[in-house]
Amino acid sequence: MTKRTVPDEARSGARSTPVSLPMPALRAPASGPQFEVDRRGRHLRDLRISVTDRCNFRCVYCMPKEIFGRDYAFLERDELLTFEEITRLARAAARGGVQKIRLTGGEPLLRRGIETLIAMLAEIRTPEGAPLDIALTTNGSALAVKAEALKAAGLDRVTVSIDSLDEQTFQSMNDVAFPLARVLDGLEAAHQAGLSPIKVNMVVKKGLNDHDIVPMARYFKNTPYVLRFIEYMDVGSTNGWRLDDVVTADEIITRISAEMPLEPLDPSTSGETASRWRYRDGTGEIGVIASVTKAFCSTCTRARISTEGQLFTCLFADAGYDLRALLRAHCTDDELDGALRGIWSNRADNYSERRSSLTPGTRRKIEMSYIGG
């Protein structure tokens, strides 16, 4: 395994409190319920909500064990947003134009009663009367026993992280010796429960699991699952990210297409993160998320809420807005809407487009396990 290096300040394992930005002045809607576009002309359409900062895996690119060890200070229960607070934020976001909610973590299936939260979110309607599209990203460890209950509660879709089909590689990446077969069982259970379309995410790190790119493509070809390859990203400060460890989207497509010819597909929706490719023989498609080499900042319609209620307008942000304080100060719906509107209208994030111009290691970023992927 490639040796990982981490910043000295991260080695203690202590959880640092994210910086909170000052809340913008409350703004009433100019006309109708929809939020204005941000400073780069992007609408808010997708909200990702982390429901826990805990995870039972210690994936080397997300929660390396030497940082997130047994003495790591996770959030206390009263620091987490309650289901009622999460639902209120989701309802406000829906009033402003959000159409999709994705529950993340940590590992979201570790949050006790997650089905109750999903049922509460499933009751929300957009101003046009449509239900929200509710999705969840999971490591799949508990999916075999929870899939039916999640579907019954109102979950629409699920994305499962599988970084290798080689048992030794899979276990070395999750770093807790969790068996691959149990995750594949969860994938099948999700399919049988009707949680579709089901996507499978593979984070590719050079020298660690890139040998499994073609076997993964071959395994999931002509199945009900859509495989997506993700370039290894510099999220947070503890995963020892180096540009040399990135297997580029172009290389991924070249490797697969050499054995199973591919051709590009048009995006299925505006703001889609993955470029789409289909097999020329008509036996399915794959996606590639290339935040490092093919930045998609210009079409990003996503915001993220951390487990304790910080709103982040970029996955690579270094500070957020404290919505929990606003909620627990008993704000009105108009005040909450105004806060979200002010935050989004001032947004100008484009980190991935500027990555090459920034000095490595000089910019603190929030960890993926805290903000959600």
PDB file of C-alpha atoms in Angstrom, residues 100-240:
ATOM      1  CA  LYS A 100     -33.021  16.369  -4.978  1.00  0.00           C
ATOM      2  CA  ILE A 101     -31.963  15.427  -1.467  1.00  0.00           C
ATOM      3  CA  ARG A 102     -29.074  13.028  -0.908  1.00  0.00           C
ATOM      4  CA  LEU A 103     -28.348  11.658   2.561  1.00  0.00           C
ATOM      5  CA  THR A 104     -24.655  11.103   3.268  1.00  0.00           C
ATOM      6  CA  GLY A 105     -22.225  10.708   6.142  1.00  0.00           C
ATOM      7  CA  GLY A 106     -19.978   9.247   7.417  1.00  0.00           C
ATOM      8  CA  GLU A 107     -22.078   6.165   6.883  1.00  0.00           C
ATOM      9  CA  PRO A 108     -25.741   7.300   6.915  1.00  0.00           C
ATOM     10  CA  LEU A 109     -27.127   3.864   7.777  1.00  0.00           C
ATOM     11  CA  LEU A 110     -25.396   4.174  11.168  1.00  0.00           C
ATOM     12  CA  ARG A 111     -27.794   6.987  12.118  1.00  0.00           C
ATOM     13  CA  ARG A 112     -30.414   5.383  14.327  1.00  0.00           C
ATOM     14  CA  GLY A 113     -33.932   5.648  12.903  1.00  0.00           C
ATOM     15  CA  ILE A 114     -32.787   6.799   9.456  1.00  0.00           C
ATOM     16  CA  GLU A 115     -35.991   5.331   7.996  1.00  0.00           C
ATOM     17  CA  THR A 116     -38.015   7.804  10.069  1.00  0.00           C
ATOM     18  CA  LEU A 117     -36.093  10.717   8.596  1.00  0.00           C
ATOM     19  CA  ILE A 118     -36.609   9.406   5.070  1.00  0.00           C
ATOM     20  CA  ALA A 119     -40.350   9.145   5.682  1.00  0.00           C
ATOM     21  CA  MET A 120     -40.405  12.752   6.906  1.00  0.00           C
ATOM     22  CA  LEU A 121     -38.502  13.965   3.840  1.00  0.00           C
ATOM     23  CA  ALA A 122     -40.794  11.980   1.541  1.00  0.00           C
ATOM     24  CA  GLU A 123     -43.735  14.145   2.646  1.00  0.00           C
ATOM     25  CA  ILE A 124     -42.109  17.352   1.360  1.00  0.00           C
ATOM     26  CA  ARG A 125     -43.389  18.840  -1.886  1.00  0.00           C
ATOM     27  CA  THR A 126     -41.901  21.451  -4.198  1.00  0.00           C
ATOM     28  CA  PRO A 127     -43.904  24.617  -4.984  1.00  0.00           C
ATOM     29  CA  GLU A 128     -45.165  22.766  -8.069  1.00  0.00           C
ATOM     30  CA  GLY A 129     -46.448  19.919  -5.889  1.00  0.00           C
ATOM     31  CA  ALA A 130     -43.831  17.337  -6.871  1.00  0.00           C
ATOM     32  CA  PRO A 131     -42.110  15.079  -4.323  1.00  0.00           C
ATOM     33  CA  LEU A 132     -38.397  15.388  -3.822  1.00  0.00           C
ATOM     34  CA  ASP A 133     -36.023  12.847  -5.337  1.00  0.00           C
ATOM     35  CA  ILE A 134     -34.518  11.230  -2.228  1.00  0.00           C
ATOM     36  CA  ALA A 135     -31.237   9.332  -2.563  1.00  0.00           C
ATOM     37  CA  LEU A 136     -28.633   7.923  -0.191  1.00  0.00           C
ATOM     38  CA  THR A 137     -24.936   7.104  -0.490  1.00  0.00           C
ATOM     39  CA  THR A 138     -23.697   4.152   1.554  1.00  0.00           C
ATOM     40  CA  ASN A 139     -20.752   1.818   1.944  1.00  0.00           C
ATOM     41  CA  GLY A 140     -23.297  -0.992   1.691  1.00  0.00           C
ATOM     42  CA  SER A 141     -22.348  -2.711   4.949  1.00  0.00           C
ATOM     43  CA  ALA A 142     -25.899  -2.591   6.369  1.00  0.00           C
ATOM     44  CA  LEU A 143     -27.814  -2.461   3.114  1.00  0.00           C
ATOM     45  CA  ALA A 144     -28.777  -6.143   3.002  1.00  0.00           C
ATOM     46  CA  VAL A 145     -30.831  -5.783   6.187  1.00  0.00           C
ATOM     47  CA  LYS A 146     -32.136  -2.259   5.596  1.00  0.00           C
ATOM     48  CA  ALA A 147     -32.960  -2.053   1.882  1.00  0.00           C
ATOM     49  CA  GLU A 148     -36.645  -3.006   2.141  1.00  0.00           C
ATOM     50  CA  ALA A 149     -37.296  -0.665   5.070  1.00  0.00           C
ATOM     51  CA  LEU A 150     -35.546   2.198   3.288  1.00  0.00           C
ATOM     52  CA  LYS A 151     -37.695   1.723   0.203  1.00  0.00           C
ATOM     53  CA  ALA A 152     -40.867   1.460   2.269  1.00  0.00           C
ATOM     54  CA  ALA A 153     -39.992   4.711   4.028  1.00  0.00           C
ATOM     55  CA  GLY A 154     -39.744   6.556   0.713  1.00  0.00           C
ATOM     56  CA  LEU A 155     -36.134   6.316  -0.435  1.00  0.00           C
ATOM     57  CA  ASP A 156     -35.942   6.451  -4.229  1.00  0.00           C
ATOM     58  CA  ARG A 157     -32.341   5.650  -5.110  1.00  0.00           C
ATOM     59  CA  VAL A 158     -29.124   4.422  -3.583  1.00  0.00           C
ATOM     60  CA  THR A 159     -25.439   4.718  -4.462  1.00  0.00           C
ATOM     61  CA  VAL A 160     -23.061   2.083  -3.107  1.00  0.00           C
ATOM     62  CA  SER A 161     -19.305   2.532  -2.768  1.00  0.00           C
ATOM     63  CA  ILE A 162     -17.268  -0.447  -3.994  1.00  0.00           C
ATOM     64  CA  ASP A 163     -13.616   0.303  -4.652  1.00  0.00           C
ATOM     65  CA  SER A 164     -12.445  -3.120  -5.786  1.00  0.00           C
ATOM     66  CA  LEU A 165     -13.652  -6.629  -6.593  1.00  0.00           C
ATOM     67  CA  ASP A 166     -10.414  -8.113  -5.340  1.00  0.00           C
ATOM     68  CA  GLU A 167     -11.000  -9.191  -1.733  1.00  0.00           C
ATOM     69  CA  GLN A 168      -7.553  -8.243  -0.489  1.00  0.00           C
ATOM     70  CA  THR A 169      -7.654  -4.832  -2.158  1.00  0.00           C
ATOM     71  CA  PHE A 170     -11.222  -4.165  -1.017  1.00  0.00           C
ATOM     72  CA  GLN A 171     -10.374  -4.946   2.582  1.00  0.00           C
ATOM     73  CA  SER A 172      -7.139  -2.970   2.510  1.00  0.00           C
ATOM     74  CA  MET A 173      -9.049   0.052   1.254  1.00  0.00           C
ATOM     75  CA  ASN A 174     -11.828  -0.117   3.846  1.00  0.00           C
ATOM     76  CA  ASP A 175      -9.066  -0.932   6.365  1.00  0.00           C
ATOM     77  CA  VAL A 176     -11.367  -2.835   8.745  1.00  0.00           C
ATOM     78  CA  ALA A 177     -11.308  -6.224   6.974  1.00  0.00           C
ATOM     79  CA  PHE A 178     -14.960  -5.906   5.961  1.00  0.00           C
ATOM     80  CA  PRO A 179     -15.813  -8.643   3.413  1.00  0.00           C
ATOM     81  CA  LEU A 180     -16.784  -7.738  -0.129  1.00  0.00           C
ATOM     82  CA  ALA A 181     -19.512 -10.400  -0.275  1.00  0.00           C
ATOM     83  CA  ARG A 182     -21.626  -8.606   2.325  1.00  0.00           C
ATOM     84  CA  VAL A 183     -21.585  -5.404   0.281  1.00  0.00           C
ATOM     85  CA  LEU A 184     -22.523  -7.293  -2.892  1.00  0.00           C
ATOM     86  CA  ASP A 185     -25.384  -8.904  -0.944  1.00  0.00           C
ATOM     87  CA  GLY A 186     -26.543  -5.416  -0.003  1.00  0.00           C
ATOM     88  CA  LEU A 187     -26.395  -4.348  -3.635  1.00  0.00           C
ATOM     89  CA  GLU A 188     -28.646  -7.234  -4.634  1.00  0.00           C
ATOM     90  CA  ALA A 189     -31.039  -6.509  -1.752  1.00  0.00           C
ATOM     91  CA  ALA A 190     -31.338  -2.891  -2.902  1.00  0.00           C
ATOM     92  CA  HIS A 191     -32.116  -4.057  -6.413  1.00  0.00           C
ATOM     93  CA  GLN A 192     -34.769  -6.494  -5.196  1.00  0.00           C
ATOM     94  CA  ALA A 193     -36.331  -3.760  -3.053  1.00  0.00           C
ATOM     95  CA  GLY A 194     -36.717  -1.495  -6.085  1.00  0.00           C
ATOM     96  CA  LEU A 195     -34.192   1.166  -5.136  1.00  0.00           C
ATOM     97  CA  SER A 196     -33.269   2.158  -8.664  1.00  0.00           C
ATOM     98  CA  PRO A 197     -31.395   3.250 -10.587  1.00  0.00           C
ATOM     99  CA  ILE A 198     -28.558   1.945  -8.409  1.00  0.00           C
ATOM    100  CA  LYS A 199     -25.125   3.464  -8.928  1.00  0.00           C
ATOM    101  CA  VAL A 200     -21.828   1.938  -7.837  1.00  0.00           C
ATOM    102  CA  ASN A 201     -18.996   4.346  -7.059  1.00  0.00           C
ATOM    103  CA  MET A 202     -15.327   3.376  -7.358  1.00  0.00           C
ATOM    104  CA  VAL A 203     -12.712   5.879  -6.191  1.00  0.00           C
ATOM    105  CA  VAL A 204      -9.564   5.122  -8.198  1.00  0.00           C
ATOM    106  CA  LYS A 205      -6.128   5.644  -6.653  1.00  0.00           C
ATOM    107  CA  LYS A 206      -3.021   4.870  -8.684  1.00  0.00           C
ATOM    108  CA  GLY A 207      -1.020   1.967  -7.339  1.00  0.00           C
ATOM    109  CA  LEU A 208      -3.762   0.905  -4.949  1.00  0.00           C
ATOM    110  CA  ASN A 209      -6.788  -0.235  -6.941  1.00  0.00           C
ATOM    111  CA  ASP A 210      -6.343   1.001 -10.511  1.00  0.00           C
ATOM    112  CA  HIS A 211      -5.584  -2.574 -11.589  1.00  0.00           C
ATOM    113  CA  ASP A 212      -9.273  -3.297 -10.973  1.00  0.00           C
ATOM    114  CA  ILE A 213     -10.701  -0.685 -13.380  1.00  0.00           C
ATOM    115  CA  VAL A 214     -11.315  -3.120 -16.240  1.00  0.00           C
ATOM    116  CA  PRO A 215     -12.476  -6.028 -14.012  1.00  0.00           C
ATOM    117  CA  MET A 216     -14.995  -3.689 -12.354  1.00  0.00           C
ATOM    118  CA  ALA A 217     -16.277  -2.558 -15.741  1.00  0.00           C
ATOM    119  CA  ARG A 218     -16.522  -6.135 -16.949  1.00  0.00           C
ATOM    120  CA  TYR A 219     -18.339  -7.304 -13.802  1.00  0.00           C
ATOM    121  CA  PHE A 220     -21.002  -4.565 -13.870  1.00  0.00           C
ATOM    122  CA  LYS A 221     -21.460  -4.546 -17.650  1.00  0.00           C
ATOM    123  CA  ASN A 222     -24.945  -5.701 -18.659  1.00  0.00           C
ATOM    124  CA  THR A 223     -26.276  -5.529 -15.086  1.00  0.00           C
ATOM    125  CA  PRO A 224     -28.929  -3.303 -13.476  1.00  0.00           C
ATOM    126  CA  TYR A 225     -26.164  -1.184 -11.926  1.00  0.00           C
ATOM    127  CA  VAL A 226     -24.431   1.914 -13.311  1.00  0.00           C
ATOM    128  CA  LEU A 227     -20.734   1.906 -12.447  1.00  0.00           C
ATOM    129  CA  ARG A 228     -19.070   5.278 -11.902  1.00  0.00           C
ATOM    130  CA  PHE A 229     -15.338   5.848 -11.603  1.00  0.00           C
ATOM    131  CA  ILE A 230     -14.209   8.790  -9.455  1.00  0.00           C
ATOM    132  CA  GLU A 231     -10.858  10.493  -9.776  1.00  0.00           C
ATOM    133  CA  TYR A 232      -9.041  10.493  -6.426  1.00  0.00           C
ATOM    134  CA  MET A 233      -9.752  13.956  -5.005  1.00  0.00           C
ATOM    135  CA  ASP A 234      -8.053  16.289  -2.532  1.00  0.00           C
ATOM    136  CA  VAL A 235     -11.000  16.494  -0.154  1.00  0.00           C
ATOM    137  CA  GLY A 236      -9.907  17.431   3.350  1.00  0.00           C
ATOM    138  CA  SER A 237      -6.344  17.398   4.650  1.00  0.00           C
ATOM    139  CA  THR A 238      -5.804  13.907   6.082  1.00  0.00           C
ATOM    140  CA  ASN A 239      -5.724  11.558   3.084  1.00  0.00           C
ATOM    141  CA  GLY A 240      -2.240  12.505   1.870  1.00  0.00           C
TER     142      GLY A 240
END
